[in-house]
Amino acid sequence: MTEVAQSAEAELGGLLGSLGVRRGGVLMVHASLGGTGTAPEAVRDALRAALGPEGTLIVPAFTPENSDTSRAHREAVADLSEAEAAEYRRGMPPFDPEATECPTMGALAECVRSTRGAVRSAHPQTSLAGLGPRAGELLRRHPLRSHLGRLSPMARLYAADAQILLLRVGFEVCSALHYAEYLMWPRPPRRTYRCVVGHKGNWVEYRDLALDDSDFGAIGARLPRRMLAEGTWASRPVVLCGMRDVVGHAKGQMSGYRRALA
């Protein structure tokens, strides 16, 4: 490890403590490590050290690559002919919770997912992965028709009073805000999702809320600053907050202005 990387890792460890990461708690982390010079394994270890041996680290392990109804798929086939798009679809990798990587979630998420002893929930599009004594309990059940709703691990993270760490990323990627969509009123519309799963490459279709993250950045900007512990690491912002506080405030915001969009 270079001297710069060692310094960044030590700085991160100090920052996590000063922000208020709870020892023995549950921590959901979204991170961007590009340009830090710090290996994801070092960041994972710093997070686990801050949590202590009784703490549990959770990351998103989403896989839009195996769905033909995802935004990622639409972008991938936008400039292809109908025949090319059909060929692309035939070659899409089926989801296997034990082996499928989560490249779009970043280096830290993939590092946690692939660490020996990690637990991953079984949803083929919006799985979560975790390390620590409560990972199995929190991620044990993840029904197909509940991406991030009341029957998903996200609800159990909420019940566990989890903290959220945005490490050099903004609220635009804060997946816990999707849980607020399941709690808001009026309920968002529903839509059909499709993805390919299993070693035989079977396609499954199901319906769930039409999840929409387009206003998450604006929701984050409107959160009361008292809810947030803020710092800087590797020249970019870091935010720690309580999931219950953030989801409750987001639910109120969405129930107000999204009413006209329902």
Coordinates of C-alpha atoms in Angstrom, one line a residue:
M1 CA 0.0 0.0 0.0
T2 CA 1.3 3.4 -0.9
E3 CA 1.9 6.1 1.7
V4 CA -1.0 8.1 0.1
A5 CA -3.3 5.2 0.3
Q6 CA -2.3 4.5 4.0
S7 CA -3.0 8.1 4.8
A8 CA -6.4 8.0 3.1
E9 CA -7.4 4.8 5.0
A10 CA -6.3 6.2 8.3
E11 CA -8.2 9.5 7.6
L12 CA -11.4 7.5 6.7
G13 CA -11.2 5.5 10.0
G14 CA -11.0 8.7 12.0
L15 CA -13.9 10.3 10.0
L16 CA -16.2 7.4 10.5
G17 CA -15.8 7.7 14.3
S18 CA -16.2 11.5 14.3
L19 CA -19.4 11.3 12.2
G20 CA -21.0 8.9 14.6
V21 CA -21.0 5.4 13.0
R22 CA -22.5 3.2 15.8
R23 CA -20.4 0.4 17.0
G24 CA -22.5 -2.8 16.9
G25 CA -25.0 -1.1 14.6
V26 CA -26.2 -1.7 11.0
L27 CA -24.7 0.4 8.3
M28 CA -25.9 0.7 4.7
V29 CA -23.2 2.1 2.5
H30 CA -23.2 3.7 -1.0
A31 CA -19.7 4.6 -2.2
S32 CA -17.6 5.9 -5.0
L33 CA -13.9 5.1 -4.6
G34 CA -12.6 6.4 -8.0
G35 CA -9.6 8.6 -7.6
T36 CA -9.1 7.8 -3.9
G37 CA -6.1 5.5 -4.4
T38 CA -7.6 3.3 -1.7
A39 CA -8.4 -0.3 -2.4
P40 CA -12.0 -1.4 -1.7
E41 CA -10.7 -4.0 0.7
A42 CA -9.1 -1.3 2.8
V43 CA -12.4 0.7 2.8
R44 CA -14.4 -2.4 3.7
D45 CA -12.0 -3.1 6.6
A46 CA -12.2 0.5 7.8
L47 CA -16.0 0.3 7.8
R48 CA -16.0 -3.0 9.7
A49 CA -13.5 -1.7 12.2
A50 CA -15.7 1.3 12.9
L51 CA -18.7 -1.0 13.3
G52 CA -16.9 -3.4 15.6
P53 CA -17.3 -7.2 15.7
E54 CA -21.0 -6.9 16.5
G55 CA -21.8 -4.5 13.7
T56 CA -23.2 -5.4 10.2
L57 CA -22.2 -3.8 6.9
I58 CA -24.7 -3.7 4.1
V59 CA -24.3 -2.6 0.4
P60 CA -26.6 -2.6 -2.6
A61 CA -25.8 -5.4 -5.0
F62 CA -28.2 -4.5 -7.7
T63 CA -28.0 -6.1 -11.2
P64 CA -29.8 -4.2 -13.9
E65 CA -27.8 -6.1 -16.5
N66 CA -30.1 -9.1 -16.4
S67 CA -33.3 -7.2 -17.0
D68 CA -34.8 -6.1 -20.3
T69 CA -37.1 -3.6 -18.5
S70 CA -34.3 -1.7 -16.8
R71 CA -33.0 1.8 -17.7
A72 CA -29.6 0.2 -18.3
H73 CA -31.0 -2.2 -20.9
R74 CA -32.9 0.6 -22.7
E75 CA -29.6 2.6 -22.9
A76 CA -27.7 -0.4 -24.1
V77 CA -30.0 -1.2 -27.0
A78 CA -30.9 2.3 -27.9
D79 CA -28.8 2.4 -31.1
L80 CA -29.2 -1.3 -32.1
S81 CA -31.4 -2.7 -34.8
E82 CA -34.3 -4.9 -33.8
A83 CA -32.2 -8.0 -34.7
E84 CA -29.2 -6.8 -32.8
A85 CA -31.3 -6.0 -29.8
A86 CA -32.8 -9.5 -29.9
E87 CA -29.3 -11.0 -30.0
Y88 CA -28.2 -8.8 -27.2
R89 CA -31.1 -10.0 -25.1
R90 CA -30.3 -13.6 -25.8
G91 CA -26.8 -13.1 -24.5
M92 CA -27.8 -11.4 -21.2
P93 CA -26.4 -13.2 -18.2
P94 CA -28.9 -14.9 -15.8
F95 CA -28.9 -13.9 -12.2
D96 CA -27.2 -16.3 -9.8
P97 CA -27.1 -14.9 -6.2
E98 CA -23.9 -16.9 -5.4
A99 CA -21.9 -15.7 -8.5
T100 CA -23.4 -12.7 -10.3
E101 CA -21.3 -9.6 -10.0
C102 CA -22.7 -6.1 -9.3
P103 CA -20.4 -3.9 -11.4
T104 CA -22.7 -0.8 -11.6
M105 CA -22.8 -0.6 -7.8
G106 CA -19.1 0.2 -7.5
A107 CA -15.9 -1.4 -6.3
L108 CA -16.9 -1.4 -2.6
A109 CA -20.2 -3.2 -3.2
E110 CA -18.6 -5.8 -5.3
C111 CA -15.8 -6.2 -2.8
V112 CA -18.3 -6.8 0.1
R113 CA -20.4 -9.2 -2.1
S114 CA -17.5 -11.3 -3.0
T115 CA -15.9 -11.4 0.5
R116 CA -15.8 -14.9 2.1
G117 CA -18.8 -15.2 4.5
A118 CA -20.9 -12.5 2.8
V119 CA -24.6 -13.0 2.6
R120 CA -26.7 -11.8 -0.3
S121 CA -30.5 -11.5 -0.7
A122 CA -32.1 -13.5 -3.5
H123 CA -33.8 -10.7 -5.5
P124 CA -32.6 -10.9 -9.2
Q125 CA -32.6 -7.2 -9.6
T126 CA -32.3 -5.4 -6.3
S127 CA -30.4 -7.7 -4.0
L128 CA -28.4 -6.5 -1.0
A129 CA -25.2 -8.0 0.3
G130 CA -23.8 -7.9 3.8
L131 CA -21.1 -8.9 6.3
G132 CA -21.5 -9.2 10.0
P133 CA -23.6 -11.1 12.6
R134 CA -26.9 -9.8 11.5
A135 CA -26.5 -10.1 7.7
G136 CA -28.3 -13.5 7.5
E137 CA -31.2 -12.3 9.6
L138 CA -31.6 -9.0 7.6
L139 CA -31.2 -10.4 4.1
R140 CA -32.8 -13.8 4.5
R141 CA -36.0 -13.2 2.5
H142 CA -36.5 -11.0 -0.5
P143 CA -39.7 -11.8 -2.5
L144 CA -39.7 -11.1 -6.3
R145 CA -42.6 -8.7 -6.1
S146 CA -41.1 -6.5 -3.4
H147 CA -38.0 -4.8 -4.8
L148 CA -37.3 -2.6 -1.7
G149 CA -40.7 -2.6 0.0
R150 CA -42.4 -3.9 3.2
L151 CA -41.4 -7.6 2.6
S152 CA -37.8 -6.8 1.5
P153 CA -34.6 -6.5 3.5
M154 CA -35.0 -2.8 3.3
A155 CA -37.9 -2.9 5.7
R156 CA -35.8 -5.0 8.1
L157 CA -33.0 -2.4 7.9
Y158 CA -35.5 0.3 8.7
A159 CA -36.8 -1.8 11.7
A160 CA -33.2 -2.3 12.8
D161 CA -32.6 1.5 13.0
A162 CA -29.9 1.3 10.4
Q163 CA -27.6 4.2 9.5
I164 CA -26.8 5.2 5.9
L165 CA -23.4 6.3 4.8
L166 CA -23.0 8.2 1.5
L167 CA -19.3 7.9 0.9
R168 CA -18.4 10.4 -1.9
V169 CA -21.8 10.1 -3.5
G170 CA -25.1 12.0 -3.2
F171 CA -28.6 11.2 -2.3
E172 CA -29.2 10.5 -6.0
V173 CA -28.1 6.9 -5.3
C174 CA -29.6 6.5 -1.8
S175 CA -31.6 3.3 -2.3
A176 CA -33.3 3.6 1.1
L177 CA -35.4 6.4 -0.4
H178 CA -37.2 3.8 -2.5
Y179 CA -38.6 2.4 0.7
A180 CA -40.3 5.7 1.2
E181 CA -42.1 5.2 -2.1
Y182 CA -43.8 2.1 -0.6
L183 CA -44.9 4.1 2.4
M184 CA -46.1 7.2 0.7
W185 CA -49.7 8.1 -0.1
P186 CA -51.1 8.0 -2.7
R187 CA -49.2 4.8 -3.7
P188 CA -47.2 5.1 -6.9
P189 CA -48.4 3.2 -10.0
R190 CA -47.3 -0.3 -10.6
R191 CA -45.4 -1.7 -13.7
T192 CA -44.1 -4.9 -15.1
Y193 CA -40.5 -6.0 -14.6
R194 CA -38.7 -8.9 -16.4
C195 CA -35.3 -10.5 -15.8
V196 CA -33.4 -13.7 -16.6
V197 CA -32.5 -16.0 -13.8
G198 CA -31.0 -19.4 -12.9
H199 CA -28.5 -21.7 -14.7
K200 CA -31.1 -22.4 -17.4
G201 CA -31.6 -18.8 -18.2
N202 CA -35.4 -18.7 -17.5
W203 CA -37.2 -15.3 -17.9
V204 CA -39.5 -14.3 -15.1
E205 CA -42.1 -11.5 -15.1
Y206 CA -43.6 -9.8 -12.2
R207 CA -45.3 -6.5 -11.1
D208 CA -44.2 -4.0 -8.4
L209 CA -44.2 -0.3 -7.8
A210 CA -42.8 1.8 -10.6
L211 CA -39.7 2.9 -8.7
D212 CA -38.5 6.4 -9.5
D213 CA -35.2 7.9 -8.3
S214 CA -35.3 11.0 -10.5
D215 CA -36.0 13.3 -7.5
F216 CA -33.8 11.7 -4.9
G217 CA -31.1 14.4 -5.2
A218 CA -33.7 17.1 -4.6
I219 CA -35.2 15.2 -1.7
G220 CA -31.7 15.0 -0.1
A221 CA -31.2 18.7 -0.6
R222 CA -34.4 19.4 1.3
L223 CA -33.5 17.3 4.3
P224 CA -33.0 19.3 7.5
R225 CA -29.3 19.6 8.2
R226 CA -29.8 18.4 11.8
M227 CA -30.5 14.9 10.3
L228 CA -27.1 14.7 8.7
A229 CA -23.5 14.4 9.9
E230 CA -21.3 15.7 7.2
G231 CA -17.6 15.5 6.4
T232 CA -15.1 15.1 3.6
W233 CA -12.9 12.3 2.5
A234 CA -10.6 12.2 -0.5
S235 CA -11.8 15.6 -1.6
R236 CA -15.5 14.7 -1.8
P237 CA -18.5 14.9 0.6
V238 CA -19.4 12.2 3.1
V239 CA -22.8 12.0 4.8
L240 CA -24.0 9.8 7.6
C241 CA -27.7 9.8 8.5
G242 CA -30.4 7.6 10.2
M243 CA -32.5 5.6 7.8
R244 CA -35.7 6.2 9.8
D245 CA -35.3 9.9 9.8
V246 CA -34.5 10.2 6.1
V247 CA -37.2 7.8 5.0
G248 CA -39.8 9.5 7.2
H249 CA -38.9 12.9 5.8
A250 CA -38.8 11.6 2.2
K251 CA -42.2 10.0 2.6
G252 CA -43.7 13.3 3.7
Q253 CA -42.1 15.1 0.7
M254 CA -43.3 12.5 -1.8
S255 CA -46.8 12.3 -0.4
G256 CA -47.0 16.0 -1.0
Y257 CA -45.7 16.9 -4.4
R258 CA -45.9 13.5 -6.1
R259 CA -49.7 13.4 -5.5
A260 CA -50.2 15.5 -8.7
L261 CA -48.0 12.9 -10.6
A262 CA -49.9 9.8 -9.5

